[in-house]
mmCIF file of C-alpha atoms and ligand atoms in Angstrom:
data_model
loop_
_atom_site.group_PDB
_atom_site.id
_atom_site.type_symbol
_atom_site.label_atom_id
_atom_site.label_comp_id
_atom_site.label_asym_id
_atom_site.label_seq_id
_atom_site.Cartn_x
_atom_site.Cartn_y
_atom_site.Cartn_z
ATOM 1 C CA UNK A 17 -21.143 -0.503 7.605
ATOM 2 C CA UNK A 18 -21.750 -3.159 10.228
ATOM 3 C CA UNK A 19 -21.368 -1.729 13.716
ATOM 4 C CA UNK A 20 -20.095 -4.984 15.231
ATOM 5 C CA UNK A 21 -17.173 -5.365 12.860
ATOM 6 C CA UNK A 22 -13.877 -3.566 13.266
ATOM 7 C CA UNK A 23 -12.692 -1.229 10.522
ATOM 8 C CA UNK A 24 -9.720 -1.471 8.216
ATOM 9 C CA UNK A 25 -8.271 1.341 6.141
ATOM 10 C CA UNK A 26 -5.418 1.140 3.673
ATOM 11 C CA UNK A 27 -4.244 2.762 0.464
ATOM 12 C CA UNK A 28 -1.747 2.717 -2.400
ATOM 13 C CA UNK A 29 -0.380 5.703 -4.292
ATOM 14 C CA UNK A 30 -1.074 5.777 -8.034
ATOM 15 C CA UNK A 31 2.488 6.955 -8.618
ATOM 16 C CA UNK A 32 3.585 4.092 -10.858
ATOM 17 C CA UNK A 33 2.563 0.606 -11.962
ATOM 18 C CA UNK A 34 2.066 -1.438 -8.839
ATOM 19 C CA UNK A 35 4.535 -4.166 -8.057
ATOM 20 C CA UNK A 36 4.682 -7.594 -6.533
ATOM 21 C CA UNK A 37 5.861 -5.784 -3.353
ATOM 22 C CA UNK A 38 2.631 -3.748 -3.145
ATOM 23 C CA UNK A 39 0.635 -6.905 -3.778
ATOM 24 C CA UNK A 40 2.327 -9.217 -1.282
ATOM 25 C CA UNK A 41 2.953 -6.538 1.350
ATOM 26 C CA UNK A 42 -0.517 -5.009 1.223
ATOM 27 C CA UNK A 43 -3.267 -5.788 -1.304
ATOM 28 C CA UNK A 44 -3.196 -9.586 -1.010
ATOM 29 C CA UNK A 45 -3.834 -9.228 2.722
ATOM 30 C CA UNK A 46 -6.635 -6.735 2.176
ATOM 31 C CA UNK A 47 -8.421 -9.433 0.203
ATOM 32 C CA UNK A 48 -8.084 -11.918 3.048
ATOM 33 C CA UNK A 49 -9.482 -9.463 5.584
ATOM 34 C CA UNK A 50 -12.569 -8.275 3.751
ATOM 35 C CA UNK A 51 -15.039 -10.758 5.243
ATOM 36 C CA UNK A 52 -14.003 -10.195 8.827
ATOM 37 C CA UNK A 53 -13.833 -6.382 8.824
ATOM 38 C CA UNK A 54 -15.477 -3.282 7.416
ATOM 39 C CA UNK A 55 -12.893 -2.441 4.773
ATOM 40 C CA UNK A 56 -12.142 0.918 3.201
ATOM 41 C CA UNK A 57 -9.449 1.098 0.527
ATOM 42 C CA UNK A 58 -8.351 4.266 -1.188
ATOM 43 C CA UNK A 59 -6.376 5.327 -4.232
ATOM 44 C CA UNK A 60 -4.350 8.165 -2.757
ATOM 45 C CA UNK A 61 -3.856 10.541 -5.674
ATOM 46 C CA UNK A 62 -3.256 13.486 -3.325
ATOM 47 C CA UNK A 63 -0.222 11.672 -1.944
ATOM 48 C CA UNK A 64 1.054 10.964 -5.452
ATOM 49 C CA UNK A 65 1.456 14.667 -6.325
ATOM 50 C CA UNK A 66 4.104 15.127 -3.619
ATOM 51 C CA UNK A 67 6.309 14.008 -6.505
ATOM 52 C CA UNK A 68 5.810 15.709 -9.883
ATOM 53 C CA UNK A 69 3.333 13.721 -12.020
ATOM 54 C CA UNK A 70 2.130 13.990 -15.612
ATOM 55 C CA UNK A 71 -1.582 14.835 -15.151
ATOM 56 C CA UNK A 72 -2.948 12.583 -17.916
ATOM 57 C CA UNK A 73 -0.882 9.666 -16.645
ATOM 58 C CA UNK A 74 -1.959 10.209 -13.052
ATOM 59 C CA UNK A 75 -5.607 10.092 -14.121
ATOM 60 C CA UNK A 76 -5.013 6.886 -16.073
ATOM 61 C CA UNK A 77 -3.054 5.228 -13.281
ATOM 62 C CA UNK A 78 -5.665 6.092 -10.652
ATOM 63 C CA UNK A 79 -8.327 4.252 -12.623
ATOM 64 C CA UNK A 80 -5.974 1.380 -13.375
ATOM 65 C CA UNK A 81 -5.150 1.075 -9.706
ATOM 66 C CA UNK A 82 -8.824 0.825 -8.853
ATOM 67 C CA UNK A 83 -9.196 -1.901 -11.481
ATOM 68 C CA UNK A 84 -6.182 -3.708 -10.047
ATOM 69 C CA UNK A 85 -7.703 -3.654 -6.548
ATOM 70 C CA UNK A 86 -10.770 -5.393 -7.941
ATOM 71 C CA UNK A 87 -8.724 -7.718 -10.160
ATOM 72 C CA UNK A 88 -6.742 -8.801 -7.082
ATOM 73 C CA UNK A 89 -9.977 -9.939 -5.455
ATOM 74 C CA UNK A 90 -11.317 -6.948 -3.559
ATOM 75 C CA UNK A 91 -15.059 -7.089 -3.798
ATOM 76 C CA UNK A 92 -16.712 -3.665 -4.207
ATOM 77 C CA UNK A 93 -19.845 -5.154 -2.629
ATOM 78 C CA UNK A 94 -17.885 -5.780 0.566
ATOM 79 C CA UNK A 95 -15.339 -2.967 0.667
ATOM 80 C CA UNK A 96 -15.608 0.772 0.061
ATOM 81 C CA UNK A 97 -13.261 1.728 -2.784
ATOM 82 C CA UNK A 98 -12.676 5.411 -3.450
ATOM 83 C CA UNK A 99 -10.300 8.005 -4.818
ATOM 84 C CA UNK A 100 -8.815 10.261 -2.132
ATOM 85 C CA UNK A 101 -9.328 13.588 -3.928
ATOM 86 C CA UNK A 102 -13.075 12.836 -4.129
ATOM 87 C CA UNK A 103 -13.333 13.220 -0.361
ATOM 88 C CA UNK A 104 -12.385 16.793 0.655
ATOM 89 C CA UNK A 105 -12.342 15.870 4.357
ATOM 90 C CA UNK A 106 -8.849 14.338 3.881
ATOM 91 C CA UNK A 107 -7.326 17.755 3.163
ATOM 92 C CA UNK A 108 -9.484 19.412 5.827
ATOM 93 C CA UNK A 109 -8.541 17.023 8.627
ATOM 94 C CA UNK A 110 -4.950 17.085 7.483
ATOM 95 C CA UNK A 111 -4.814 20.826 8.222
ATOM 96 C CA UNK A 112 -6.130 20.399 11.761
ATOM 97 C CA UNK A 113 -3.734 17.519 12.392
ATOM 98 C CA UNK A 114 -0.769 19.420 11.001
ATOM 99 C CA UNK A 115 -1.399 21.996 13.739
ATOM 100 C CA UNK A 116 -0.972 19.088 16.165
ATOM 101 C CA UNK A 117 2.199 17.664 14.667
ATOM 102 C CA UNK A 118 5.730 18.798 15.403
ATOM 103 C CA UNK A 119 8.309 19.742 12.770
ATOM 104 C CA UNK A 120 10.785 17.533 14.635
ATOM 105 C CA UNK A 121 8.535 14.499 14.256
ATOM 106 C CA UNK A 122 8.210 15.011 10.524
ATOM 107 C CA UNK A 123 11.959 15.613 10.121
ATOM 108 C CA UNK A 124 12.646 12.152 11.527
ATOM 109 C CA UNK A 125 10.644 10.326 8.846
ATOM 110 C CA UNK A 126 13.059 8.135 6.889
ATOM 111 C CA UNK A 127 10.880 8.179 3.775
ATOM 112 C CA UNK A 128 11.057 11.991 3.720
ATOM 113 C CA UNK A 129 14.837 11.827 3.987
ATOM 114 C CA UNK A 130 15.056 9.226 1.192
ATOM 115 C CA UNK A 131 12.660 11.047 -1.115
ATOM 116 C CA UNK A 132 14.376 14.409 -0.511
ATOM 117 C CA UNK A 133 17.611 12.839 -1.690
ATOM 118 C CA UNK A 134 15.930 11.319 -4.737
ATOM 119 C CA UNK A 135 14.075 14.514 -5.676
ATOM 120 C CA UNK A 136 16.595 17.108 -4.535
ATOM 121 C CA UNK A 137 15.201 19.643 -7.032
ATOM 122 C CA UNK A 138 11.673 19.465 -5.584
ATOM 123 C CA UNK A 139 11.649 19.136 -1.802
ATOM 124 C CA UNK A 140 8.171 20.600 -1.522
ATOM 125 C CA UNK A 141 6.169 21.198 1.663
ATOM 126 C CA UNK A 142 3.725 18.426 0.700
ATOM 127 C CA UNK A 143 6.541 15.884 0.749
ATOM 128 C CA UNK A 144 7.336 17.004 4.280
ATOM 129 C CA UNK A 145 3.747 16.995 5.614
ATOM 130 C CA UNK A 146 2.738 13.840 3.728
ATOM 131 C CA UNK A 147 2.605 11.679 6.912
ATOM 132 C CA UNK A 148 -0.003 14.088 8.353
ATOM 133 C CA UNK A 149 -2.230 13.527 5.320
ATOM 134 C CA UNK A 150 -1.704 9.790 5.779
ATOM 135 C CA UNK A 151 -2.768 10.113 9.439
ATOM 136 C CA UNK A 152 -5.893 11.998 8.302
ATOM 137 C CA UNK A 153 -6.687 9.188 5.811
ATOM 138 C CA UNK A 154 -6.673 6.640 8.585
ATOM 139 C CA UNK A 155 -8.256 8.660 11.391
ATOM 140 C CA UNK A 156 -11.207 9.893 9.306
ATOM 141 C CA UNK A 157 -12.579 6.361 9.147
ATOM 142 C CA UNK A 158 -11.860 5.399 12.768
ATOM 143 C CA UNK A 159 -9.740 2.551 11.444
ATOM 144 C CA UNK A 160 -8.786 -0.078 14.013
ATOM 145 C CA UNK A 161 -6.339 -1.826 11.742
ATOM 146 C CA UNK A 162 -4.092 -0.682 8.882
ATOM 147 C CA UNK A 163 -2.614 -3.489 6.736
ATOM 148 C CA UNK A 164 0.651 -2.200 5.243
ATOM 149 C CA UNK A 165 4.161 -3.322 4.366
ATOM 150 C CA UNK A 166 7.055 -2.728 6.708
ATOM 151 C CA UNK A 167 8.103 0.566 5.089
ATOM 152 C CA UNK A 168 4.922 2.313 6.320
ATOM 153 C CA UNK A 169 5.374 1.399 9.990
ATOM 154 C CA UNK A 170 7.051 4.667 10.929
ATOM 155 C CA UNK A 171 4.220 6.678 9.349
ATOM 156 C CA UNK A 172 1.673 4.576 11.182
ATOM 157 C CA UNK A 173 3.449 5.103 14.491
ATOM 158 C CA UNK A 174 3.264 8.849 13.847
ATOM 159 C CA UNK A 175 -0.476 8.585 13.082
ATOM 160 C CA UNK A 176 -0.901 6.889 16.464
ATOM 161 C CA UNK A 177 1.085 9.629 18.214
ATOM 162 C CA UNK A 178 -0.967 12.355 16.522
ATOM 163 C CA UNK A 179 -4.243 10.637 17.477
ATOM 164 C CA UNK A 180 -3.162 10.181 21.089
ATOM 165 C CA UNK A 181 -2.047 13.793 21.311
ATOM 166 C CA UNK A 182 -5.286 15.072 19.815
ATOM 167 C CA UNK A 183 -7.338 12.943 22.212
ATOM 168 C CA UNK A 184 -5.249 14.183 25.144
ATOM 169 C CA UNK A 185 -5.913 17.833 24.316
ATOM 170 C CA UNK A 186 -9.487 17.661 23.061
ATOM 171 C CA UNK A 187 -11.064 14.506 24.549
ATOM 172 C CA UNK A 188 -11.522 11.060 23.039
ATOM 173 C CA UNK A 189 -12.550 11.556 19.417
ATOM 174 C CA UNK A 190 -10.006 9.716 17.336
ATOM 175 C CA UNK A 191 -9.518 5.933 17.194
ATOM 176 C CA UNK A 192 -5.865 4.982 17.662
ATOM 177 C CA UNK A 193 -5.048 2.516 14.845
ATOM 178 C CA UNK A 194 -2.863 -0.613 14.922
ATOM 179 C CA UNK A 195 -0.599 -1.749 12.095
ATOM 180 C CA UNK A 196 -1.218 -5.116 10.491
ATOM 181 C CA UNK A 197 1.998 -6.452 8.999
ATOM 182 C CA UNK A 198 1.936 -9.777 7.117
ATOM 183 C CA UNK A 199 4.140 -12.645 8.356
ATOM 184 C CA UNK A 200 5.544 -13.200 4.862
ATOM 185 C CA UNK A 201 5.893 -10.487 2.243
ATOM 186 C CA UNK A 202 6.132 -7.397 4.491
ATOM 187 C CA UNK A 203 9.338 -6.337 2.798
ATOM 188 C CA UNK A 204 9.916 -7.626 -0.713
ATOM 189 C CA UNK A 205 13.317 -6.613 -2.019
ATOM 190 C CA UNK A 206 14.542 -5.677 -5.499
ATOM 191 C CA UNK A 207 15.468 -8.666 -7.664
ATOM 192 C CA UNK A 208 18.566 -6.806 -8.856
ATOM 193 C CA UNK A 209 19.782 -5.236 -5.603
ATOM 194 C CA UNK A 210 18.238 -7.307 -2.824
ATOM 195 C CA UNK A 211 19.472 -4.946 -0.124
ATOM 196 C CA UNK A 212 16.931 -2.333 -1.265
ATOM 197 C CA UNK A 213 13.144 -2.512 -1.279
ATOM 198 C CA UNK A 214 11.274 -3.483 -4.455
ATOM 199 C CA UNK A 215 9.855 -0.167 -5.617
ATOM 200 C CA UNK A 216 7.612 1.005 -8.447
ATOM 201 C CA UNK A 217 9.942 3.963 -8.979
ATOM 202 C CA UNK A 218 13.116 1.861 -9.399
ATOM 203 C CA UNK A 219 14.893 3.039 -12.588
ATOM 204 C CA UNK A 220 15.996 -0.570 -13.264
ATOM 205 C CA UNK A 221 12.900 -2.441 -14.562
ATOM 206 C CA UNK A 222 14.557 -5.816 -13.894
ATOM 207 C CA UNK A 223 14.462 -5.072 -10.176
ATOM 208 C CA UNK A 224 10.689 -5.173 -9.865
ATOM 209 C CA UNK A 225 7.776 -7.272 -11.084
ATOM 210 C CA UNK A 226 4.740 -5.348 -12.245
ATOM 211 C CA UNK A 227 1.432 -6.910 -11.402
ATOM 212 C CA UNK A 228 0.279 -6.633 -14.996
ATOM 213 C CA UNK A 229 3.378 -7.592 -16.945
ATOM 214 C CA UNK A 230 3.476 -10.685 -19.156
ATOM 215 C CA UNK A 231 4.213 -14.146 -17.848
ATOM 216 C CA UNK A 232 7.386 -14.295 -19.971
ATOM 217 C CA UNK A 233 8.683 -11.003 -18.548
ATOM 218 C CA UNK A 234 8.032 -12.173 -15.002
ATOM 219 C CA UNK A 235 9.864 -15.461 -15.514
ATOM 220 C CA UNK A 236 12.740 -13.758 -17.332
ATOM 221 C CA UNK A 237 13.225 -11.290 -14.459
ATOM 222 C CA UNK A 238 13.279 -14.095 -11.886
ATOM 223 C CA UNK A 239 15.811 -16.035 -13.969
ATOM 224 C CA UNK A 240 18.049 -12.950 -13.883
ATOM 225 C CA UNK A 241 17.566 -12.314 -10.157
ATOM 226 C CA UNK A 242 20.808 -11.569 -8.302
ATOM 227 C CA UNK A 243 21.810 -14.337 -5.857
ATOM 228 C CA UNK A 244 25.185 -15.349 -4.375
ATOM 229 C CA UNK A 245 27.947 -17.810 -5.040
ATOM 230 C CA UNK A 246 27.470 -20.593 -2.491
ATOM 231 C CA UNK A 247 24.595 -22.484 -4.137
ATOM 232 C CA UNK A 248 22.625 -23.272 -0.998
ATOM 233 C CA UNK A 249 18.912 -22.455 -0.815
ATOM 234 C CA UNK A 250 18.441 -21.230 2.740
ATOM 235 C CA UNK A 251 17.282 -18.045 4.402
ATOM 236 C CA UNK A 252 20.089 -16.072 5.986
ATOM 237 C CA UNK A 253 20.995 -12.379 6.498
ATOM 238 C CA UNK A 254 24.172 -12.889 4.463
ATOM 239 C CA UNK A 255 22.128 -14.263 1.531
ATOM 240 C CA UNK A 256 19.749 -11.374 0.741
ATOM 241 C CA UNK A 257 18.935 -12.501 -2.825
ATOM 242 C CA UNK A 258 18.026 -16.094 -1.949
ATOM 243 C CA UNK A 259 16.225 -14.973 1.215
ATOM 244 C CA UNK A 260 14.098 -12.576 -0.825
ATOM 245 C CA UNK A 261 13.194 -15.292 -3.340
ATOM 246 C CA UNK A 262 12.233 -17.620 -0.490
ATOM 247 C CA UNK A 263 10.090 -14.853 1.064
ATOM 248 C CA UNK A 264 8.342 -14.238 -2.229
ATOM 249 C CA UNK A 265 7.734 -17.953 -2.702
ATOM 250 C CA UNK A 266 6.309 -18.277 0.834
ATOM 251 C CA UNK A 267 4.124 -15.181 0.550
ATOM 252 C CA UNK A 268 2.629 -16.481 -2.702
ATOM 253 C CA UNK A 269 2.161 -20.130 -1.697
ATOM 254 C CA UNK A 270 1.462 -19.726 2.028
ATOM 255 C CA UNK A 271 4.281 -22.189 2.829
ATOM 256 C CA UNK A 272 6.685 -21.644 5.738
ATOM 257 C CA UNK A 273 10.375 -20.921 5.150
ATOM 258 C CA UNK A 274 11.264 -24.393 6.474
ATOM 259 C CA UNK A 275 8.862 -26.045 4.047
ATOM 260 C CA UNK A 276 10.234 -24.048 1.135
ATOM 261 C CA UNK A 277 13.866 -24.775 2.091
ATOM 262 C CA UNK A 278 13.060 -28.503 2.337
ATOM 263 C CA UNK A 279 11.302 -28.452 -1.028
ATOM 264 C CA UNK A 280 14.335 -26.965 -2.787
ATOM 265 C CA UNK A 281 17.073 -28.751 -0.801
ATOM 266 C CA UNK A 282 19.811 -29.947 -3.145
ATOM 267 C CA UNK A 283 18.414 -28.052 -6.168
ATOM 268 C CA UNK A 284 20.514 -25.576 -8.123
ATOM 269 C CA UNK A 285 19.871 -21.820 -8.164
ATOM 270 C CA UNK A 286 18.725 -21.939 -11.798
ATOM 271 C CA UNK A 287 15.936 -24.427 -11.063
ATOM 272 C CA UNK A 288 14.964 -22.541 -7.919
ATOM 273 C CA UNK A 289 14.711 -19.168 -9.668
ATOM 274 C CA UNK A 290 12.659 -20.690 -12.474
ATOM 275 C CA UNK A 291 10.300 -22.383 -10.009
ATOM 276 C CA UNK A 292 9.734 -19.154 -8.064
ATOM 277 C CA UNK A 293 9.243 -17.213 -11.324
ATOM 278 C CA UNK A 294 6.682 -19.697 -12.607
ATOM 279 C CA UNK A 295 4.818 -19.787 -9.297
ATOM 280 C CA UNK A 296 4.605 -15.991 -9.208
ATOM 281 C CA UNK A 297 3.616 -15.724 -12.888
ATOM 282 C CA UNK A 298 0.871 -18.343 -12.445
ATOM 283 C CA UNK A 299 -0.511 -16.555 -9.394
ATOM 284 C CA UNK A 300 -0.637 -13.241 -11.274
ATOM 285 C CA UNK A 301 -2.286 -14.692 -14.401
ATOM 286 C CA UNK A 302 -5.898 -14.486 -13.112
ATOM 287 C CA UNK A 303 -5.293 -10.897 -11.960
ATOM 288 C CA UNK A 304 -4.203 -9.906 -15.453
ATOM 289 C CA UNK A 305 -7.204 -11.650 -17.001
ATOM 290 C CA UNK A 306 -9.651 -9.935 -14.654
ATOM 291 C CA UNK A 307 -7.952 -6.575 -15.265
ATOM 292 C CA UNK A 308 -8.329 -6.964 -19.052
ATOM 293 C CA UNK A 309 -11.990 -7.746 -18.592
ATOM 294 C CA UNK A 310 -12.528 -4.704 -16.335
ATOM 295 C CA UNK A 311 -10.743 -2.343 -18.698
ATOM 296 C CA UNK A 312 -13.527 -2.998 -21.210
ATOM 297 C CA UNK A 313 -16.170 -1.863 -18.729
ATOM 298 C CA UNK A 314 -15.506 1.807 -17.979
ATOM 299 C CA UNK A 315 -19.083 2.433 -16.803
ATOM 300 C CA UNK A 316 -18.803 -0.244 -14.092
ATOM 301 C CA UNK A 317 -15.489 1.177 -12.858
ATOM 302 C CA UNK A 318 -16.961 4.686 -12.751
ATOM 303 C CA UNK A 319 -19.951 3.470 -10.803
ATOM 304 C CA UNK A 320 -17.666 1.905 -8.210
ATOM 305 C CA UNK A 321 -15.569 4.976 -7.508
ATOM 306 C CA UNK A 322 -18.598 7.279 -7.475
ATOM 307 C CA UNK A 323 -20.462 5.034 -5.109
ATOM 308 C CA UNK A 324 -17.311 4.641 -2.989
ATOM 309 C CA UNK A 325 -16.846 8.421 -2.791
ATOM 310 C CA UNK A 326 -20.399 8.858 -1.594
ATOM 311 C CA UNK A 327 -19.988 6.313 1.188
ATOM 312 C CA UNK A 328 -16.541 7.566 2.178
ATOM 313 C CA UNK A 329 -17.739 11.202 2.252
ATOM 314 C CA UNK A 330 -20.580 10.267 4.557
ATOM 315 C CA UNK A 331 -18.310 8.585 7.117
ATOM 316 C CA UNK A 332 -15.513 11.154 6.831
ATOM 317 C CA UNK A 333 -17.826 14.145 7.263
ATOM 318 C CA UNK A 334 -19.094 12.851 10.575
ATOM 319 C CA UNK A 335 -15.623 12.430 12.042
ATOM 320 C CA UNK A 336 -14.469 15.775 10.630
ATOM 321 C CA UNK A 337 -17.535 17.455 12.166
ATOM 322 C CA UNK A 338 -16.625 16.094 15.604
ATOM 323 C CA UNK A 339 -13.013 17.219 15.225
ATOM 324 C CA UNK A 340 -14.071 20.714 14.084
ATOM 325 C CA UNK A 341 -16.363 21.047 17.074
ATOM 326 C CA UNK A 342 -13.658 19.926 19.486
ATOM 327 C CA UNK A 343 -11.086 22.420 18.229
ATOM 328 C CA UNK A 344 -13.579 25.276 18.514
ATOM 329 C CA UNK A 345 -14.814 25.812 14.964
ATOM 330 C CA UNK A 346 -18.449 26.838 14.610
ATOM 331 C CA UNK A 347 -20.219 23.906 12.979
HETATM 332 P P1 LIG B 15 2.866 2.862 -1.339
HETATM 333 O O1 LIG B 15 1.956 3.335 -2.425
HETATM 334 O O2 LIG B 15 4.323 3.178 -1.440
HETATM 335 O O3 LIG B 15 2.726 1.309 -1.165
HETATM 336 C C1 LIG B 15 1.464 0.694 -0.994
HETATM 337 C C2 LIG B 15 1.563 -0.475 -0.046
HETATM 338 O O4 LIG B 15 2.523 -1.427 -0.511
HETATM 339 C C3 LIG B 15 3.476 -1.692 0.509
HETATM 340 N N1 LIG B 15 4.783 -1.940 -0.127
HETATM 341 C C4 LIG B 15 5.521 -3.036 0.062
HETATM 342 N N2 LIG B 15 5.326 -4.120 0.821
HETATM 343 C C5 LIG B 15 6.275 -5.081 0.794
HETATM 344 N N3 LIG B 15 7.402 -4.984 0.054
HETATM 345 C C6 LIG B 15 7.646 -3.910 -0.714
HETATM 346 N N4 LIG B 15 8.749 -3.824 -1.456
HETATM 347 C C7 LIG B 15 6.676 -2.860 -0.732
HETATM 348 N N5 LIG B 15 6.587 -1.669 -1.382
HETATM 349 C C8 LIG B 15 5.426 -1.115 -0.979
HETATM 350 C C9 LIG B 15 3.485 -0.453 1.377
HETATM 351 O O5 LIG B 15 3.972 -0.723 2.670
HETATM 352 C C10 LIG B 15 2.026 -0.062 1.364
HETATM 353 O O6 LIG B 15 1.311 -0.811 2.326
HETATM 354 N N6 LIG B 15 1.932 6.216 2.256
HETATM 355 C C11 LIG B 15 1.482 4.980 1.643
HETATM 356 C C12 LIG B 15 0.079 5.078 1.080
HETATM 357 C C13 LIG B 15 -0.928 5.569 2.069
HETATM 358 C C14 LIG B 15 -1.501 4.798 3.111
HETATM 359 C C15 LIG B 15 -2.407 5.685 3.756
HETATM 360 C C16 LIG B 15 -1.344 3.473 3.535
HETATM 361 C C17 LIG B 15 -1.454 6.824 2.122
HETATM 362 N N7 LIG B 15 -2.352 6.888 3.124
HETATM 363 C C18 LIG B 15 -3.159 5.275 4.851
HETATM 364 C C19 LIG B 15 -2.110 3.070 4.643
HETATM 365 C C20 LIG B 15 -2.992 3.955 5.279
HETATM 366 C C21 LIG B 15 2.419 4.642 0.506
HETATM 367 O O7 LIG B 15 3.125 5.465 0.001
HETATM 368 O O8 LIG B 15 2.310 3.348 0.075
#
């Protein structure tokens, strides 16, 4: 890693097929940042098991997620790509940090509250301490910047609090990270219920766009997107469906809201939804093609995650060693 460059860490859970929300809120920005920063991107399988998973599917999805990172444009020559469970320091640092995190802090996490409602039959301790593991992910690599969607801001704020507290008690060891939230695409909403976030675990498949689904499916879902009854294409809090489509269009094309509104002024909702659907489908086409190509080259994919684990382990061990020393473990 180049010493002069700042470091970025981010991750996605392999808990379902990734969506347009994951892409526009996170991965697309990772691609843009990889020349300017030392980048480390993980597939966080240890986070995924906070919700019950089918083991064979988890294995398959972890590899597919790695292939999707690369298909989206992340260059394994520039960024370190690794699978979280291949680096034991994540669990080890997580333990130390959990002894520096308050129950009250974790109880306030909105994602914990939401997920406890959704999985009322399995409110396990991992679900509760998950933000501590996320803090360990980030702090192990001395990340300066963490590019995430809006929904991860609260977890990132907690990671900062934990780092500051640790540094206060033990001396300056941990780098306090900053969030990097994209201007457009930080919160992509469901196409069917635009007041809730687009999510890979949504039971209604028409609500989300999978990165790897067919062009026809993508366009069909956009054509069916829920809008409103006033037929005006403008961004407004009382028009969540249209606002979401405009956000998606802007995040994909790089246009501003004003430019997009001007482009579609006077057009009907049908034409607008079709145009957004086609734009999204066209932008995802090369990702699908690259993914298909990668899925034929298992050896290459294996080489990447093995190499990534080696590099990640090296960096993580050094930070963990410092932390262990500070807290009084014999190292
Ligand atoms: P996860 O797997 O739920 O989502 C991965 C990334 O996608 C973003 N995202 C969205 N952005 C915009 N609109 C949406 N509808 C949308 N849905 C998801 C998320 O904000 C995230 O950036 N806890 C994390 C994974 C994680 C992590 C980390 C992230 C574990 N350790 C360390 C950063 C740093 C999570 O569950 O993301």
